[in-house]
Every structure is written in structure tokens, then in C-alpha cells.
């Protein structure tokens, strides 16, 4: 081997050993994992308001989203409507002898001033004390009858259009037509705890479609009154047949009754005690039930 070839061979070996590490460093299987590879984190994206105004808008959005707020299963509380009673006085000038005598010095069973119609203030007061709202059909029926030349049997037909119009305008829980009985004191007075009370009777006309409804109201009230003051109610009287009205305008409302409040001999104190019992009985029987 010539000197030139030896020199070329030596230079080739030097180049080989110089280049080999560089080449080896580029091979994938020879790389060293000197530092553990950090895996990318799953980051939760949070949308934040940049100012108070935007934050407020976001809160509104949450409130409007059905999933963000549990649905309420309770209904809003509705304020209980008052128990409403309508009073009317078909025989408006029926009077009580002791009361007429105290005012005029004479005995009479009908009077244009001192009569059952003028008891409406006392009735409303006692009813109000028991949570009952009272309206009055403000018409002196017997005064209207006299002005129109009508006779006594026409009283129910005279008051009927007034009552009908009122019932078209407003609704009531109970309607009471108040009268004074013509019976004497022994039938219309009772004693309880050393106090005298005017007895009542409830009259129901049996010749109309609402008869059973009216009777149910009447019997409930009668029983409740007797629970408070024994025998203060003479019970429920059903009327039909000849020489009676048979309706007493009760066909206009299922919750209408006619009450005979005392008789011709009862005093104002006796009437007031019984009116108080009527108010308590209505509250016990109807008002409490309507709120339960």
C-alpha cells in the first residue's frame, strides 16, 4: 500500500469516528427521557363577568334557566275572601210591641219607623264581631207597596226585582230574609242562664228547585243555634200548598233562608241576645267550614 493510500485511509477513519456520535444522537431509540413529560391538564373554562353590570346580567340568566332553580310545588297563598251575608226585609215594617210602646207610648205590631227593618244596624254589628261581612238590600218594601197601592200578599213579588238585580251584581255566601212572627210571647221566648231570648223559626218554601239546598242551610243553622242556646230555634218549617207563597224568593239562590226573629211581644234586649246567637252560629257552621 502506497503512502498516499495509507493517508487516505487514516483520514477516512478519523472522519468516521467524528461523524458517528452526531448520527447516533439523531436516532429516535437513543433519546433519553431525562425529564418526565407533563401531560396537558383538562382545564375547566370559567366565564366570569368583567364588571358588576355583566355579573348582574349573568345572575338574571341563571334565574331564567329552568335547571338553575328548583321548581316550587306549592301554590301562592290566596287571601281568604270574607264570608258575605245579604240581609233583606220583605215585611219591612213588622214591629215589636214593647219597642213601639217605648218610643210612641202605644202598642202596635206594624210601624213605619220602629220596626224590624231598623234592626239592621244591630245585626250588622253582631255579625261583624263574628267575622261576617253584612250587606243590606236597602229598600223599605212595605213603603214601596203603599206607594204603588199593592196589598200585603204582594210583598214577595215587590221585593223580587230588587233582590234579583242585587244577586246579578254580587254573590253572597248566605242570604237571610228577616221577619217578625205573629206568635205570642210564650211561643217565641226561652230562658237560658237566667236570661231571656227571642226564639227564631226558619221557613223554607218547598215549591221550587232549590228547596233541598235551602233546607240544608236552614237545618245546619238551626242546630248550631240550639247548641249555643238550647231551644232558641223552634226548628225548620217547610211551607207549600194553598194560601202560602211556596217560594219566598228562595228559588233565586240555594243559600237563601227566611228567619222569623222573635214575635210581637219580644223586647229589644231579647232580640239583641238572639241576634248575637245567630252571628255565632253562622260563624260556627259556615264561616269556619269555608276556611278549612
mmCIF file of N, CA and C in Angstrom, residues 147-224:
data_model
loop_
_atom_site.group_PDB
_atom_site.id
_atom_site.type_symbol
_atom_site.label_atom_id
_atom_site.label_comp_id
_atom_site.label_asym_id
_atom_site.label_seq_id
_atom_site.Cartn_x
_atom_site.Cartn_y
_atom_site.Cartn_z
ATOM 1 N N UNK A 147 -146.910 52.971 48.321
ATOM 2 C CA UNK A 147 -146.856 53.988 47.259
ATOM 3 C C UNK A 147 -147.412 53.465 45.944
ATOM 4 N N UNK A 148 -147.329 52.142 45.742
ATOM 5 C CA UNK A 148 -147.801 51.543 44.496
ATOM 6 C C UNK A 148 -149.182 50.916 44.632
ATOM 7 N N UNK A 149 -149.758 51.048 45.821
ATOM 8 C CA UNK A 149 -151.106 50.531 46.026
ATOM 9 C C UNK A 149 -151.194 49.018 46.041
ATOM 10 N N UNK A 150 -150.141 48.354 46.467
ATOM 11 C CA UNK A 150 -150.134 46.891 46.494
ATOM 12 C C UNK A 150 -150.605 46.369 47.848
ATOM 13 N N UNK A 151 -151.118 45.155 47.830
ATOM 14 C CA UNK A 151 -151.616 44.530 49.056
ATOM 15 C C UNK A 151 -150.533 43.667 49.697
ATOM 16 N N UNK A 152 -150.777 43.275 50.958
ATOM 17 C CA UNK A 152 -149.789 42.530 51.740
ATOM 18 C C UNK A 152 -149.287 41.253 51.039
ATOM 19 N N UNK A 153 -150.144 40.437 50.440
ATOM 20 C CA UNK A 153 -149.667 39.208 49.781
ATOM 21 C C UNK A 153 -148.707 39.460 48.607
ATOM 22 N N UNK A 154 -148.648 40.694 48.144
ATOM 23 C CA UNK A 154 -147.773 41.002 47.001
ATOM 24 C C UNK A 154 -146.343 41.391 47.428
ATOM 25 N N UNK A 155 -146.045 41.264 48.690
ATOM 26 C CA UNK A 155 -144.747 41.705 49.207
ATOM 27 C C UNK A 155 -143.569 40.977 48.548
ATOM 28 N N UNK A 156 -143.669 39.674 48.395
ATOM 29 C CA UNK A 156 -142.535 38.911 47.837
ATOM 30 C C UNK A 156 -142.306 39.259 46.369
ATOM 31 N N UNK A 157 -143.388 39.491 45.633
ATOM 32 C CA UNK A 157 -143.227 39.912 44.243
ATOM 33 C C UNK A 157 -142.689 41.343 44.147
ATOM 34 N N UNK A 158 -142.986 42.155 45.165
ATOM 35 C CA UNK A 158 -142.498 43.538 45.157
ATOM 36 C C UNK A 158 -140.988 43.589 45.374
ATOM 37 N N UNK A 159 -140.490 42.789 46.294
ATOM 38 C CA UNK A 159 -139.049 42.812 46.589
ATOM 39 C C UNK A 159 -138.241 42.006 45.574
ATOM 40 N N UNK A 160 -138.882 41.132 44.845
ATOM 41 C CA UNK A 160 -138.171 40.207 43.962
ATOM 42 C C UNK A 160 -137.241 40.897 42.955
ATOM 43 N N UNK A 161 -137.674 41.905 42.208
ATOM 44 C CA UNK A 161 -136.743 42.525 41.249
ATOM 45 C C UNK A 161 -135.546 43.199 41.919
ATOM 46 N N UNK A 162 -135.754 43.768 43.112
ATOM 47 C CA UNK A 162 -134.625 44.364 43.837
ATOM 48 C C UNK A 162 -133.599 43.294 44.207
ATOM 49 N N UNK A 163 -134.096 42.170 44.706
ATOM 50 C CA UNK A 163 -133.211 41.070 45.107
ATOM 51 C C UNK A 163 -132.531 40.450 43.894
ATOM 52 N N UNK A 164 -133.297 40.240 42.850
ATOM 53 C CA UNK A 164 -132.741 39.630 41.639
ATOM 54 C C UNK A 164 -131.607 40.474 41.053
ATOM 55 N N UNK A 165 -131.822 41.779 40.997
ATOM 56 C CA UNK A 165 -130.778 42.673 40.473
ATOM 57 C C UNK A 165 -129.523 42.638 41.334
ATOM 58 N N UNK A 166 -129.708 42.613 42.656
ATOM 59 C CA UNK A 166 -128.539 42.573 43.536
ATOM 60 C C UNK A 166 -127.742 41.276 43.343
ATOM 61 N N UNK A 167 -128.439 40.171 43.190
ATOM 62 C CA UNK A 167 -127.759 38.886 43.036
ATOM 63 C C UNK A 167 -127.057 38.763 41.680
ATOM 64 N N UNK A 168 -127.499 39.540 40.714
ATOM 65 C CA UNK A 168 -126.792 39.576 39.432
ATOM 66 C C UNK A 168 -125.509 40.386 39.529
ATOM 67 N N UNK A 169 -125.496 41.338 40.455
ATOM 68 C CA UNK A 169 -124.327 42.205 40.627
ATOM 69 C C UNK A 169 -123.289 41.616 41.573
ATOM 70 N N UNK A 170 -123.740 40.911 42.613
ATOM 71 C CA UNK A 170 -122.847 40.401 43.632
ATOM 72 C C UNK A 170 -123.261 38.989 44.053
ATOM 73 N N UNK A 171 -122.297 38.263 44.601
ATOM 74 C CA UNK A 171 -122.582 36.926 45.120
ATOM 75 C C UNK A 171 -122.431 36.942 46.634
ATOM 76 N N UNK A 172 -123.198 36.074 47.290
ATOM 77 C CA UNK A 172 -123.196 36.006 48.746
ATOM 78 C C UNK A 172 -123.113 34.555 49.211
ATOM 79 N N UNK A 173 -122.573 34.382 50.403
ATOM 80 C CA UNK A 173 -122.489 33.054 50.991
ATOM 81 C C UNK A 173 -123.790 32.651 51.680
ATOM 82 N N UNK A 174 -124.545 33.637 52.102
ATOM 83 C CA UNK A 174 -125.822 33.372 52.770
ATOM 84 C C UNK A 174 -126.727 34.588 52.588
ATOM 85 N N UNK A 175 -128.009 34.331 52.348
ATOM 86 C CA UNK A 175 -128.998 35.394 52.181
ATOM 87 C C UNK A 175 -130.114 35.135 53.180
ATOM 88 N N UNK A 176 -130.415 36.138 53.999
ATOM 89 C CA UNK A 176 -131.426 35.979 55.053
ATOM 90 C C UNK A 176 -132.523 37.017 54.886
ATOM 91 N N UNK A 177 -133.750 36.529 54.737
ATOM 92 C CA UNK A 177 -134.927 37.401 54.730
ATOM 93 C C UNK A 177 -135.488 37.376 56.150
ATOM 94 N N UNK A 178 -135.434 38.516 56.849
ATOM 95 C CA UNK A 178 -135.804 38.577 58.258
ATOM 96 C C UNK A 178 -137.245 39.071 58.445
ATOM 97 N N UNK A 179 -137.975 38.354 59.289
ATOM 98 C CA UNK A 179 -139.362 38.677 59.588
ATOM 99 C C UNK A 179 -139.580 38.639 61.098
ATOM 100 N N UNK A 180 -140.727 39.177 61.519
ATOM 101 C CA UNK A 180 -141.192 39.065 62.902
ATOM 102 C C UNK A 180 -142.406 38.156 62.917
ATOM 103 N N UNK A 181 -142.386 37.126 63.786
ATOM 104 C CA UNK A 181 -143.506 36.191 63.862
ATOM 105 C C UNK A 181 -144.692 36.862 64.561
ATOM 106 N N UNK A 182 -145.870 36.395 64.226
ATOM 107 C CA UNK A 182 -147.091 36.926 64.857
ATOM 108 C C UNK A 182 -147.471 36.167 66.123
ATOM 109 N N UNK A 183 -146.693 35.128 66.457
ATOM 110 C CA UNK A 183 -147.000 34.323 67.643
ATOM 111 C C UNK A 183 -146.779 35.119 68.929
ATOM 112 N N UNK A 184 -147.430 34.660 69.997
ATOM 113 C CA UNK A 184 -147.346 35.346 71.284
ATOM 114 C C UNK A 184 -146.076 34.943 72.051
ATOM 115 N N UNK A 185 -145.856 35.629 73.171
ATOM 116 C CA UNK A 185 -144.606 35.537 73.925
ATOM 117 C C UNK A 185 -144.266 34.115 74.374
ATOM 118 N N UNK A 186 -145.250 33.354 74.813
ATOM 119 C CA UNK A 186 -144.944 32.024 75.339
ATOM 120 C C UNK A 186 -144.353 31.104 74.266
ATOM 121 N N UNK A 187 -144.642 31.375 73.008
ATOM 122 C CA UNK A 187 -144.107 30.554 71.920
ATOM 123 C C UNK A 187 -142.781 31.083 71.384
ATOM 124 N N UNK A 188 -142.535 32.375 71.609
ATOM 125 C CA UNK A 188 -141.366 32.997 70.973
ATOM 126 C C UNK A 188 -140.273 33.416 71.955
ATOM 127 N N UNK A 189 -140.312 32.905 73.185
ATOM 128 C CA UNK A 189 -139.325 33.298 74.193
ATOM 129 C C UNK A 189 -138.812 32.070 74.931
ATOM 130 N N UNK A 190 -137.514 32.053 75.229
ATOM 131 C CA UNK A 190 -136.924 30.965 76.007
ATOM 132 C C UNK A 190 -135.927 31.539 77.010
ATOM 133 N N UNK A 191 -135.679 30.795 78.075
ATOM 134 C CA UNK A 191 -134.747 31.215 79.109
ATOM 135 C C UNK A 191 -133.484 30.348 79.061
ATOM 136 N N UNK A 192 -132.335 31.009 79.272
ATOM 137 C CA UNK A 192 -131.067 30.279 79.343
ATOM 138 C C UNK A 192 -130.110 31.073 80.233
ATOM 139 N N UNK A 193 -129.579 30.398 81.261
ATOM 140 C CA UNK A 193 -128.677 31.060 82.212
ATOM 141 C C UNK A 193 -129.281 32.360 82.761
ATOM 142 N N UNK A 194 -130.554 32.270 83.120
ATOM 143 C CA UNK A 194 -131.281 33.393 83.735
ATOM 144 C C UNK A 194 -131.438 34.598 82.811
ATOM 145 N N UNK A 195 -131.324 34.367 81.522
ATOM 146 C CA UNK A 195 -131.576 35.429 80.552
ATOM 147 C C UNK A 195 -132.597 34.959 79.530
ATOM 148 N N UNK A 196 -133.456 35.879 79.101
ATOM 149 C CA UNK A 196 -134.492 35.545 78.132
ATOM 150 C C UNK A 196 -134.020 35.861 76.709
ATOM 151 N N UNK A 197 -134.395 34.991 75.792
ATOM 152 C CA UNK A 197 -134.025 35.127 74.371
ATOM 153 C C UNK A 197 -135.279 35.057 73.509
ATOM 154 N N UNK A 198 -135.281 35.825 72.426
ATOM 155 C CA UNK A 198 -136.343 35.696 71.423
ATOM 156 C C UNK A 198 -136.049 34.454 70.592
ATOM 157 N N UNK A 199 -137.020 33.581 70.485
ATOM 158 C CA UNK A 199 -136.815 32.358 69.697
ATOM 159 C C UNK A 199 -136.974 32.666 68.199
ATOM 160 N N UNK A 200 -136.331 31.852 67.400
ATOM 161 C CA UNK A 200 -136.456 32.026 65.949
ATOM 162 C C UNK A 200 -137.076 30.775 65.336
ATOM 163 N N UNK A 201 -137.621 30.930 64.159
ATOM 164 C CA UNK A 201 -138.057 29.807 63.329
ATOM 165 C C UNK A 201 -137.542 30.081 61.922
ATOM 166 N N UNK A 202 -137.131 29.037 61.232
ATOM 167 C CA UNK A 202 -136.616 29.207 59.868
ATOM 168 C C UNK A 202 -137.625 28.601 58.903
ATOM 169 N N UNK A 203 -138.054 29.401 57.947
ATOM 170 C CA UNK A 203 -139.080 28.983 56.995
ATOM 171 C C UNK A 203 -138.452 28.739 55.628
ATOM 172 N N UNK A 204 -138.812 27.606 55.031
ATOM 173 C CA UNK A 204 -138.314 27.259 53.700
ATOM 174 C C UNK A 204 -139.498 26.949 52.799
ATOM 175 N N UNK A 205 -139.549 27.616 51.658
ATOM 176 C CA UNK A 205 -140.587 27.316 50.673
ATOM 177 C C UNK A 205 -140.256 26.016 49.956
ATOM 178 N N UNK A 206 -141.238 25.130 49.831
ATOM 179 C CA UNK A 206 -140.992 23.791 49.276
ATOM 180 C C UNK A 206 -141.425 23.651 47.816
ATOM 181 N N UNK A 207 -141.780 24.749 47.176
ATOM 182 C CA UNK A 207 -142.308 24.651 45.815
ATOM 183 C C UNK A 207 -141.355 25.259 44.783
ATOM 184 N N UNK A 208 -140.101 24.859 44.852
ATOM 185 C CA UNK A 208 -139.117 25.336 43.863
ATOM 186 C C UNK A 208 -137.915 24.380 43.853
ATOM 187 N N UNK A 209 -137.059 24.529 42.857
ATOM 188 C CA UNK A 209 -135.965 23.578 42.637
ATOM 189 C C UNK A 209 -134.875 23.626 43.687
ATOM 190 N N UNK A 210 -134.738 24.757 44.385
ATOM 191 C CA UNK A 210 -133.672 24.892 45.387
ATOM 192 C C UNK A 210 -134.075 24.405 46.778
ATOM 193 N N UNK A 211 -135.249 23.840 46.873
ATOM 194 C CA UNK A 211 -135.822 23.510 48.183
ATOM 195 C C UNK A 211 -134.862 22.724 49.081
ATOM 196 N N UNK A 212 -134.253 21.682 48.562
ATOM 197 C CA UNK A 212 -133.382 20.842 49.399
ATOM 198 C C UNK A 212 -132.125 21.601 49.826
ATOM 199 N N UNK A 213 -131.598 22.428 48.956
ATOM 200 C CA UNK A 213 -130.433 23.236 49.315
ATOM 201 C C UNK A 213 -130.778 24.210 50.433
ATOM 202 N N UNK A 214 -131.875 24.933 50.275
ATOM 203 C CA UNK A 214 -132.302 25.888 51.294
ATOM 204 C C UNK A 214 -132.549 25.199 52.630
ATOM 205 N N UNK A 215 -133.139 24.010 52.558
ATOM 206 C CA UNK A 215 -133.424 23.252 53.780
ATOM 207 C C UNK A 215 -132.141 22.847 54.493
ATOM 208 N N UNK A 216 -131.140 22.453 53.743
ATOM 209 C CA UNK A 216 -129.861 22.057 54.343
ATOM 210 C C UNK A 216 -129.215 23.222 55.086
ATOM 211 N N UNK A 217 -129.240 24.405 54.476
ATOM 212 C CA UNK A 217 -128.711 25.596 55.152
ATOM 213 C C UNK A 217 -129.510 25.883 56.420
ATOM 214 N N UNK A 218 -130.824 25.804 56.321
ATOM 215 C CA UNK A 218 -131.693 26.112 57.454
ATOM 216 C C UNK A 218 -131.470 25.143 58.611
ATOM 217 N N UNK A 219 -131.408 23.866 58.317
ATOM 218 C CA UNK A 219 -131.232 22.865 59.370
ATOM 219 C C UNK A 219 -129.870 22.994 60.045
ATOM 220 N N UNK A 220 -128.838 23.303 59.269
ATOM 221 C CA UNK A 220 -127.500 23.471 59.847
ATOM 222 C C UNK A 220 -127.473 24.653 60.809
ATOM 223 N N UNK A 221 -128.066 25.769 60.400
ATOM 224 C CA UNK A 221 -128.079 26.955 61.248
ATOM 225 C C UNK A 221 -128.926 26.730 62.501
ATOM 226 N N UNK A 222 -130.077 26.085 62.344
ATOM 227 C CA UNK A 222 -130.951 25.817 63.477
ATOM 228 C C UNK A 222 -130.245 24.957 64.519
ATOM 229 N N UNK A 223 -129.570 23.919 64.085
ATOM 230 C CA UNK A 223 -128.865 23.033 65.009
ATOM 231 C C UNK A 223 -127.734 23.760 65.722
ATOM 232 N N UNK A 224 -127.005 24.589 64.993
ATOM 233 C CA UNK A 224 -125.897 25.334 65.601
ATOM 234 C C UNK A 224 -126.394 26.312 66.644
#
